[in-house]
C-alpha atoms as one frame of an Amber mdcrd trajectory, in Angstrom:
protein
  88.755 113.020 191.382  89.428 109.185 192.366  89.575 106.435 189.938  86.377
 104.664 191.739  84.526 108.005 191.398  85.223 108.498 187.646  84.197 104.784
 187.276  80.774 105.411 189.120  80.245 108.430 187.069  80.901 106.616 183.847
  78.535 103.933 184.693  75.882 106.258 185.720  76.229 108.189 182.375  76.135
 104.944 180.524  72.908 103.969 182.270  70.975 106.805 180.825  73.125 107.406
 177.653  70.030 106.810 175.468  68.341 109.852 176.702  71.162 112.307 177.624
  72.729 111.538 174.410  69.870 112.498 172.560  69.203 115.458 174.605  72.846
 116.676 174.380  72.863 116.153 170.530  69.427 117.604 169.927  68.925 120.161
 172.431  66.184 122.878 171.701  66.951 126.483 172.370  66.774 127.910 175.934
  63.269 128.831 177.068  62.844 131.843 179.234  60.156 130.191 181.455  62.669
 127.485 182.344  65.330 128.236 184.827  67.547 126.862 187.637  68.664 129.090
 190.496  70.113 128.892 193.892  70.212 131.748 196.803  73.019 133.893 197.551
  74.445 133.203 201.006  77.154 133.828 203.686  79.203 131.079 205.293  81.668
 130.810 208.244  84.866 128.926 207.993  84.407 125.324 208.666  80.661 125.876
 208.728  78.296 123.846 206.540  75.314 125.168 204.575  72.628 123.418 202.728
  71.997 124.869 199.224  68.561 124.366 197.608  68.435 123.884 194.014  65.171
 125.584 192.648  63.682 124.725 189.168  60.982 127.005 187.747  59.924 125.211
 184.657  56.811 125.989 182.391  57.721 122.904 180.250  57.388 119.321 181.463
  60.661 117.769 182.316  61.549 114.234 182.915  65.356 114.811 183.924  67.838
 117.542 184.581  71.609 117.942 184.571  73.709 120.915 185.832  77.298 121.785
 186.912  78.209 124.036 189.949  81.302 125.743 189.754  82.449 126.291 193.464
  84.710 128.985 194.273  88.121 128.742 195.991  87.371 128.452 199.667  84.059
 126.440 199.170  83.902 122.628 199.354  81.289 120.013 198.316  80.265 117.712
 201.079  80.126 114.180 199.665  76.963 112.184 199.822  75.188 115.343 200.798
  72.700 115.379 198.047  69.109 115.076 199.036  65.833 114.876 196.728  62.662
 116.977 197.315  60.333 114.373 198.126  57.295 116.556 196.774  58.834 117.202
 193.248  61.153 113.858 193.052  59.937 110.632 194.538  62.121 107.559 194.903
  60.094 105.525 192.392  59.969 108.309 189.763  63.726 109.508 189.707  67.051
 108.747 190.784  69.429 111.657 191.853  73.290 111.826 192.031  75.723 114.473
 192.494  79.602 114.211 192.459  82.595 116.350 191.720  83.909 116.039 188.214
  86.938 117.302 186.254  87.269 120.939 186.226  89.009 122.923 183.218  92.359
 123.930 183.656  91.479 127.537 183.727  89.105 126.763 186.605  91.522 124.712
 188.358  94.228 127.450 188.202  91.645 129.675 190.168  90.782 126.893 192.498
  87.380 126.316 191.279  85.833 122.839 191.508  82.943 121.653 189.466  80.198
 119.339 190.773  77.695 117.753 188.569  74.000 117.078 189.716  72.050 114.319
 187.713  68.265 113.996 188.175  67.421 110.856 185.990  64.058 109.435 185.331
  62.827 105.728 186.223  60.697 105.584 182.994  59.011 108.694 181.639  57.895
 110.418 184.842  57.998 114.246 184.744  59.428 116.275 187.581  56.294 117.087
 189.755  55.129 120.779 189.860  56.446 123.698 187.877  58.375 125.553 190.589
  60.339 125.214 194.058  63.170 123.137 194.942  64.120 119.762 193.278  67.200
 118.870 195.373  69.689 120.019 198.341  73.286 119.761 198.762  75.852 120.915
 201.423  79.032 122.851 201.057  81.680 123.648 203.754  83.843 126.733 204.013
  87.644 126.352 204.270  90.219 128.852 205.433  90.369 130.240 201.815  86.953
 131.721 201.941  88.092 135.361 202.544  86.099 137.347 200.166  82.886 137.340
 198.249  82.873 134.869 195.291  80.803 133.488 192.662  78.921 130.235 192.188
  78.205 129.539 188.763  75.729 127.062 187.461  76.323 126.037 183.973  75.689
 123.365 181.574  71.996 123.374 182.624  69.948 120.788 180.395  66.484 119.433
 180.854  65.042 116.635 178.799  61.270 116.005 178.033  59.523 112.928 177.374
  58.234 114.135 174.003  59.721 113.843 170.801  60.474 116.469 168.103  58.917
 116.040 164.634  62.375 114.860 163.480  61.897 112.027 165.874  64.594 113.367
 168.365  63.866 113.853 171.973  62.639 117.247 172.936  65.320 118.917 175.358
  65.810 122.288 177.017  69.089 124.146 177.505  68.604 126.533 180.330  70.712
 129.686 180.914  73.666 129.740 183.234  72.955 131.538 186.652  75.429 133.140
 189.037  75.078 133.403 192.940  77.156 134.932 195.383  78.729 133.427 198.471
  80.426 135.511 200.922  82.303 134.648 203.990  80.272 135.100 207.061  82.437
 137.554 209.031  79.411 138.895 210.806  76.206 141.112 210.095  75.222 144.370
 210.047  72.078 145.539 211.842  69.774 148.582 212.437  69.345 149.006 216.248
  65.648 149.560 215.479  63.169 147.869 213.027  61.046 150.970 212.457  61.234
 154.785 213.450  58.493 157.513 213.535  59.191 160.859 212.409  57.241 164.083
 212.349  56.910 165.822 209.062  57.803 169.221 210.498  61.644 168.750 209.943
  62.339 167.174 213.374  65.253 164.992 213.237  65.463 161.137 214.191  68.638
 159.008 214.790  69.515 155.829 212.839  72.005 153.562 214.442  73.908 151.009
 212.401  75.365 148.129 214.541  77.889 145.408 213.582  78.389 141.958 214.807
  81.789 140.748 213.543  83.518 137.575 213.757  86.781 138.887 212.413  88.686
 142.152 212.581  87.208 144.961 210.571  88.857 148.013 209.251  86.407 149.695
 207.028  83.171 149.224 205.307  81.083 150.895 202.501  77.172 151.058 201.938
  74.551 152.459 199.880  71.662 154.532 201.542  68.431 154.686 199.915  65.886
 157.341 201.387  62.224 157.466 200.337  60.877 160.755 198.911  60.210 163.490
 201.397  62.964 161.861 203.720  66.372 163.671 203.841  69.709 163.475 205.618
  70.266 166.054 208.527  73.357 168.073 207.671  76.123 170.014 209.216  76.400
 173.738 208.865  78.592 172.930 206.067  75.861 171.068 204.078  77.631 167.664
 204.714  75.573 164.962 206.385  75.690 164.875 210.014  77.081 161.521 211.517
  77.419 160.291 215.284  80.416 158.121 215.750  80.185 154.990 217.880  82.427
 154.113 220.865  83.835 151.244 218.597  85.330 153.474 215.988  89.078 154.562
 216.597  89.972 158.200 215.929  91.723 157.412 212.616  88.316 156.108 210.951
  86.055 158.629 209.592  82.832 158.636 207.206  82.675 160.107 203.949  79.636
 160.378 201.716  78.782 160.961 198.112  75.621 161.129 195.955  75.381 158.609
 193.251  73.511 159.267 189.758  70.486 157.694 191.078  69.944 159.757 193.784
  71.212 157.527 196.502  73.986 158.157 199.130  77.202 156.111 199.342  78.851
 155.955 202.718  82.217 154.803 203.254  83.826 154.280 206.625  87.745 154.143
 206.198  91.096 155.378 207.833  94.714 156.084 207.104  96.097 153.109 209.194
  95.249 149.514 209.555  93.564 150.086 212.981  90.387 148.091 213.373  87.034
 148.490 215.185  87.002 148.112 218.874  85.377 144.998 220.136  83.007 142.448
 218.249  79.446 144.013 218.562  77.746 147.201 219.168  76.742 150.445 217.192
  79.220 151.701 214.589  77.766 154.959 213.700  74.459 156.738 213.395  73.036
 159.265 210.882  69.970 161.564 211.139  66.989 161.880 209.158  64.076 164.224
 208.837  61.061 164.198 207.117  59.091 167.079 205.162  55.315 167.387 204.542
  55.632 165.538 201.451  56.730 162.530 203.088  54.153 159.723 202.721  52.633
 157.778 205.603  54.803 154.665 205.452  58.215 154.199 203.530  61.344 152.402
 203.945  64.909 153.350 204.028  67.607 150.854 203.075  71.122 149.997 203.193
  72.545 147.547 200.656  75.618 147.050 198.553  77.490 146.570 201.950  81.068
 145.577 201.558  83.283 145.091 204.651  87.013 145.106 204.828  88.969 143.095
 207.140  92.330 143.693 208.514  94.016 142.143 205.645  92.258 144.425 203.012
  89.776 141.759 201.636  86.457 143.453 200.342  83.781 141.083 201.692  80.048
 141.454 200.262  77.382 141.364 203.002  74.534 139.693 201.123  70.955 141.084
 201.588  69.718 144.670 202.596  69.094 146.347 205.795  65.629 147.770 205.733
  64.052 150.144 208.287  60.357 150.978 208.140  60.034 154.868 208.557  56.536
 155.969 209.573  55.322 159.507 209.215  53.846 160.000 212.879  51.798 162.939
 211.552  49.942 161.050 209.174  50.161 157.304 210.644  49.185 158.502 214.182
  48.514 162.063 214.917  46.172 162.443 211.914  44.089 159.347 212.757  44.207
 160.310 216.253  42.824 163.843 215.594  40.394 162.141 213.311  39.253 159.908
 216.166  38.974 163.132 218.512  36.950 164.997 215.821  34.700 162.170 215.396
  34.258 162.310 219.008  33.609 166.136 218.719  31.067 165.599 215.827  29.316
 162.762 217.911  29.380 165.158 220.931  28.031 168.164 219.101  25.194 165.904
 217.480  24.313 164.817 220.951  24.347 168.108 222.201  21.867 169.220 219.626
  19.730 166.284 220.217  19.611 167.239 223.948  18.870 170.794 223.121  16.062
 169.699 220.876  14.540 166.983 222.482  15.477 167.623 226.050  14.921 171.446
 226.128  13.125 171.378 229.471  16.250 170.146 231.437  19.163 171.201 229.048
  19.762 173.895 231.643  19.582 171.737 234.686  22.900 171.293 236.953  22.697
 167.453 236.188  22.662 167.897 232.348  25.067 170.916 232.134  27.509 168.872
 234.334  27.121 165.776 232.326  27.576 167.390 229.129  30.604 169.445 230.358
  32.295 166.119 231.902  32.217 164.728 228.266  33.385 167.820 226.695  36.357
 167.951 229.317  37.358 164.108 228.605  37.546 164.986 224.779  39.690 167.831
 225.693  41.795 165.806 227.861  42.132 163.250 225.145  43.217 165.998 222.541
  45.836 167.084 225.297  47.198 163.784 225.759  47.514 163.160 221.940  49.152
 166.507 221.476  51.612 165.928 224.171  52.493 162.445 223.047  52.988 163.646
 219.539  55.134 166.432 220.841  57.408 164.216 222.918  57.212 161.534 220.184
  55.715 158.822 222.138  52.438 158.745 220.317  53.398 155.796 218.032  54.751
 153.594 221.061  51.612 154.406 223.352  48.992 155.046 220.537  46.671 152.315
 221.625  47.013 153.393 225.379  46.368 157.195 224.374  43.547 156.345 222.335
  42.089 153.823 224.495  39.501 156.338 226.153  37.873 156.827 222.493  35.694
 153.968 222.921  34.814 154.856 226.663  34.130 158.684 225.582  32.147 157.248
 222.452  30.200 155.287 225.092  29.776 157.984 227.356  28.314 160.192 224.597
  25.633 157.770 224.102  25.201 157.228 227.774  24.821 161.110 228.181  21.893
 161.319 225.568  20.120 158.453 226.979  20.690 159.725 230.545  19.425 163.268
 229.565  16.301 162.012 227.476  15.613 159.449 230.431  16.101 162.565 232.866
  13.834 164.601 230.755  11.035 161.862 231.121  11.770 161.676 234.790  11.801
 165.314 235.227   8.327 165.606 233.299   6.891 162.733 235.206   8.385 164.214
 238.427   6.837 167.722 237.624   3.472 166.161 236.859   3.691 164.003 240.083
   4.759 166.900 242.114   1.581 169.281 240.721  -0.680 166.474 241.468   0.737
 165.816 244.913   0.960 169.319 245.709  -2.875 169.558 245.137  -3.441 166.549
 247.117  -1.407 168.124 249.771  -3.202 171.354 249.576  -6.445 169.577 249.801
  -5.656 168.031 252.939  -4.171 171.545 254.141  -7.440 173.070 253.346  -9.266
 170.483 255.399  -7.068 171.058 258.209  -7.284 174.841 258.026 -11.255 174.527
 257.749 -11.098 172.487 260.809  -8.913 174.803 262.699 -11.420 177.805 261.674
 -14.369 175.611 262.641 -12.953 175.107 266.045 -11.589 178.689 266.742 -14.943
 179.962 265.675 -17.740 177.613 266.565 -15.926 175.942 269.550 -14.079 178.971
 270.774 -14.703 178.023 274.421 -12.685 174.779 273.893 -10.410 175.734 271.119
  -7.201 175.986 273.307  -7.530 172.312 274.284  -7.049 171.251 270.535  -4.093
 173.699 269.827  -1.538 170.825 270.176  -3.654 168.416 268.090  -3.963 170.911
 265.333  -0.331 171.320 265.619   0.528 167.779 265.315  -1.477 167.271 262.336
   0.019 170.326 260.636   3.522 168.656 261.563   2.196 165.572 259.604   0.937
 167.523 256.702   4.318 169.548 256.579   6.285 166.152 256.937   4.413 164.726
 253.773   4.985 167.844 252.010   8.636 168.164 252.608   8.909 164.521 251.869
   7.301 164.988 248.335   9.477 167.982 248.005  12.493 166.197 248.637  11.732
 163.587 246.082  10.918 166.341 243.826  14.170 167.870 244.200  15.780 164.427
 243.548  13.580 163.814 240.683  12.278 160.863 242.126   8.423 161.223 241.857
   6.669 159.047 239.191   3.280 158.490 237.953   2.985 155.783 240.742   3.767
 158.173 243.414   1.048 158.844 245.990   0.651 160.506 249.337  -0.945 158.705
 252.395  -3.221 161.210 254.300  -5.589 158.728 255.536  -4.294 158.996 258.965
  -4.174 162.952 258.704  -7.808 163.124 257.441  -8.953 160.676 260.315  -7.177
 162.897 262.638  -8.955 166.062 261.335 -12.257 164.429 261.721 -11.653 163.271
 265.101 -10.284 166.555 266.238 -13.454 168.299 265.024 -15.478 165.652 266.724
 -13.425 165.865 269.982 -13.963 169.576 269.714 -17.690 169.392 269.427 -17.857
 166.795 272.062 -15.645 169.150 274.306 -17.907 172.236 273.601 -20.863 170.041
 274.253 -19.104 169.043 277.536 -18.230 172.722 278.228 -21.914 173.841 277.624
 -23.024 170.901 279.832 -20.918 172.135 282.638 -21.985 175.637 282.429 -25.696
 174.559 282.370 -24.818 172.197 285.151 -23.273 175.040 287.196 -26.192 177.175
 286.504 -28.806 174.533 287.266 -26.990 173.872 290.438 -26.760 177.529 291.519
 -30.649 177.649 290.803 -31.558 174.355 292.558 -29.244 175.138 295.440 -31.204
 178.477 295.941 -34.572 176.709 295.524 -33.442 174.074 298.210 -31.888 176.829
 300.365 -35.525 178.572 300.002 -37.116 175.396 301.064 -34.652 174.915 303.993
 -35.369 178.283 305.037 -38.976 177.671 305.108 -38.319 174.517 307.157 -36.132
 176.495 309.549 -38.504 179.258 309.931 -41.299 176.746 310.454 -38.982 174.972
 313.272 -38.349 178.534 314.944 -41.877 179.254 314.939 -43.010 175.927 316.430
 -40.229 175.997 319.018 -40.921 179.692 319.890 -44.815 180.136 319.420 -45.748
 176.585 320.148 -43.101 175.598 322.458 -45.569 173.676 324.745 -46.500 171.371
 321.875 -43.165 171.683 319.994 -41.832 168.345 321.223 -44.754 166.730 319.249
 -43.458 167.890 315.849 -39.639 167.134 316.190 -39.853 164.047 314.362 -42.159
 165.674 311.707 -39.384 168.326 311.338 -36.689 165.710 311.252 -38.511 163.996
 308.572 -38.907 167.019 306.525 -35.204 167.775 306.921 -34.192 164.516 305.566
 -36.243 165.173 302.480 -34.480 168.449 302.030 -31.102 166.784 302.550 -32.179
 163.851 300.275 -33.139 166.491 297.396 -29.911 168.455 298.295 -27.655 165.241
 298.096 -29.343 164.210 294.772 -28.809 167.710 293.210 -25.297 167.644 294.376
 -24.670 164.178 292.818 -26.050 165.202 289.405 -23.903 168.254 289.853 -20.843
 166.085 290.390 -21.834 164.036 287.451 -22.319 167.144 285.303 -25.863 166.159
 284.780 -27.822 168.965 285.672 -29.402 171.020 282.768 -31.501 174.050 282.485
 -34.613 171.884 282.548 -33.362 170.238 285.989 -36.004 171.197 288.875 -36.365
 169.986 292.245 -39.686 169.005 293.365 -40.366 170.503 296.991 -44.153 170.594
 296.829 -44.556 167.797 299.354 -42.011 169.229 301.864 -43.292 172.747 301.393
 -47.001 170.910 302.120 -45.480 169.169 305.085 -44.019 172.371 306.341 -47.394
 174.076 306.096 -49.029 171.130 307.625 -46.515 170.758 310.512 -46.946 174.592
 311.322 -50.925 174.090 311.128 -50.540 171.098 313.421 -48.579 172.827 315.946
 -50.629 175.720 315.856 -53.601 173.564 316.469 -52.112 171.684 319.109 -50.728
 174.963 320.802 -54.249 176.442 320.707 -55.749 173.219 322.233 -53.478 173.129
 324.928 -53.773 175.109 328.514 -50.166 176.699 328.168 -51.833 179.020 325.704
 -53.490 180.784 328.712 -50.016 181.242 330.405 -49.150 184.669 329.090 -46.063
 186.549 330.378 -45.889 190.326 330.787 -46.343 192.433 327.733 -43.231 192.478
 325.714 -41.629 189.857 327.931 -39.823 186.877 326.340 -40.278 183.157 327.616
 -36.893 182.191 328.673 -37.674 178.523 329.370 -39.951 175.882 331.209 -38.706
 173.985 334.373 -39.960 171.087 336.260 -40.645 171.556 339.868 -37.182 169.708
 340.453 -35.754 172.712 338.544 -34.730 170.784 335.553 -35.519 172.560 332.153
 -37.705 170.760 329.866 -38.532 171.338 326.173 -42.320 171.371 326.741 -44.718
 171.640 329.639 -44.838 167.955 331.410 -48.363 166.690 331.414 -49.850 165.765
 334.944 -47.136 168.110 336.734 -46.651 171.618 337.658 -44.351 173.568 335.159
 -42.620 176.644 336.031 -42.525 179.523 333.271 -39.621 182.023 333.534 -39.765
 185.317 331.353 -37.253 187.911 330.335 -38.512 190.458 332.738 -38.106 188.173
 335.852 -41.612 187.203 336.049 -42.178 183.463 336.921 -45.529 181.589 336.436
 -46.659 178.135 337.553 -48.974 176.182 335.430 -50.276 172.669 335.980 -50.453
 170.723 332.546 -53.389 168.227 332.468
């Protein structure tokens, strides 16, 4: 220590002599509730580390003093002390730290002593009752080759209170020892956690090392939780797998400690060191029994590393791996989830069987129920496979993802079936109602068909196509209703529109009646035409006979009645044409008659008039031989005339060759 440094220390000590002197002279016994600590740590050569100084005090303290004995290989970094601004403010406390004279014994061991002083600027207490109060830095030099101790000694705290004796109340705190190790690297477990099945299946645990110096050996203590044990060789010794970093001369031995833990030692007969500077050193294997709990930890601690110079270096801290019983932690809850699905599924099926008994055996319901059952079984299969191949832990959420979907599917299945039940009920009721409506329309059509075939048989064939078309319309409506029924789409609002069909039925009946009336009218027309034609023919025959009689028997006066005969013929032709016109218009009926009274009277009259004219003429006396027929009348010139010419000589020729001359007055 330099002269200036000692002078500064003396000045600082003098400044607070009144309080520290009292504390040192009248310090109270140590209190268990008051203690100062620092953390264990590792440090590399030439590396600086900040050390936190923790004060846990149940008694209020205004000041604090302590000495740090730093081991060989560790130096205090001057002017590195820092206050904790929460517990020590600049206005309330001053803080100072520097190296002081060590004892001869410590100096011989290379130990340096550094003193920390925390002085109040008045009577302010250190704030709070736990946590860091100060920080300082240390640096490792080339002599930091093995684990050493930092001893906190001469720890004294002061209070602002006074004892009854009038002395300042003070506290002498227990010494504290921390460990510092050269940071030559660090061990690590290649996995933070592993999952094991509780059926004795084996899982590998690998220990890796990142080393900054050559390493020739190590030892560690392995702690296994209850129900977890090491897998062994046939000889009963733990089974190890050597990493590629280990030379052939290094081997692992193990022993059981009194507390049941296993000590592992890696050593060799030569000074050969590990290959490389990182990677797996060795692996061991664990297996779980049925007594293994859901989650526990295996740990490696008390790790000591040997460098190539044979130094034993403590590796601070412990390596911890979480060991998870995959049967309890994953397979059991997965199965519980599946069983929950099964329970809800069975309840859903029971609800369907009870509340939807009418449709429970329908294809749509059976298929829906089976689909959910299949999804549950597929989920069970996936869980079993993942557990068997030991991937269930890593893909647990993925494997169990369908649980929510299946749960929803169960709810949806029940809702669908109950809704389907309502639809089926409405469908059935609507189908019954609409089938009755269709049957009523069919009955009307059948009745119309029967009426036409029975009452209008003569014209029934004319309406075969109409009846067939109406039947197609009825069948189309029936098929449409049946299709909707099969698809369960009929509702209370469903109706059939048979208006057009019913109108068609009424029309075909009316048309058939009209057709029958027309047919009967035609028949009556034909019969009347035949009858009236016969009547006209009879009248015509009478006229023809009268004409022949006049031309034969009253030839000499026949010319006088030519116009009368023609007029009567026109009357007959008029009646005939009228009858033919009515016939063509199908207007003749059974009541139709011809009025030939005037014609017949005219025929009678013309005959009478001709006879009278004949009897009144001289030609009546011109008789031919008995049985001879008059062949013709001729003028003297030889020209044949129709009747004797008045005022001239007429020549009469008869069939027997007789010729007579007659002068017509």
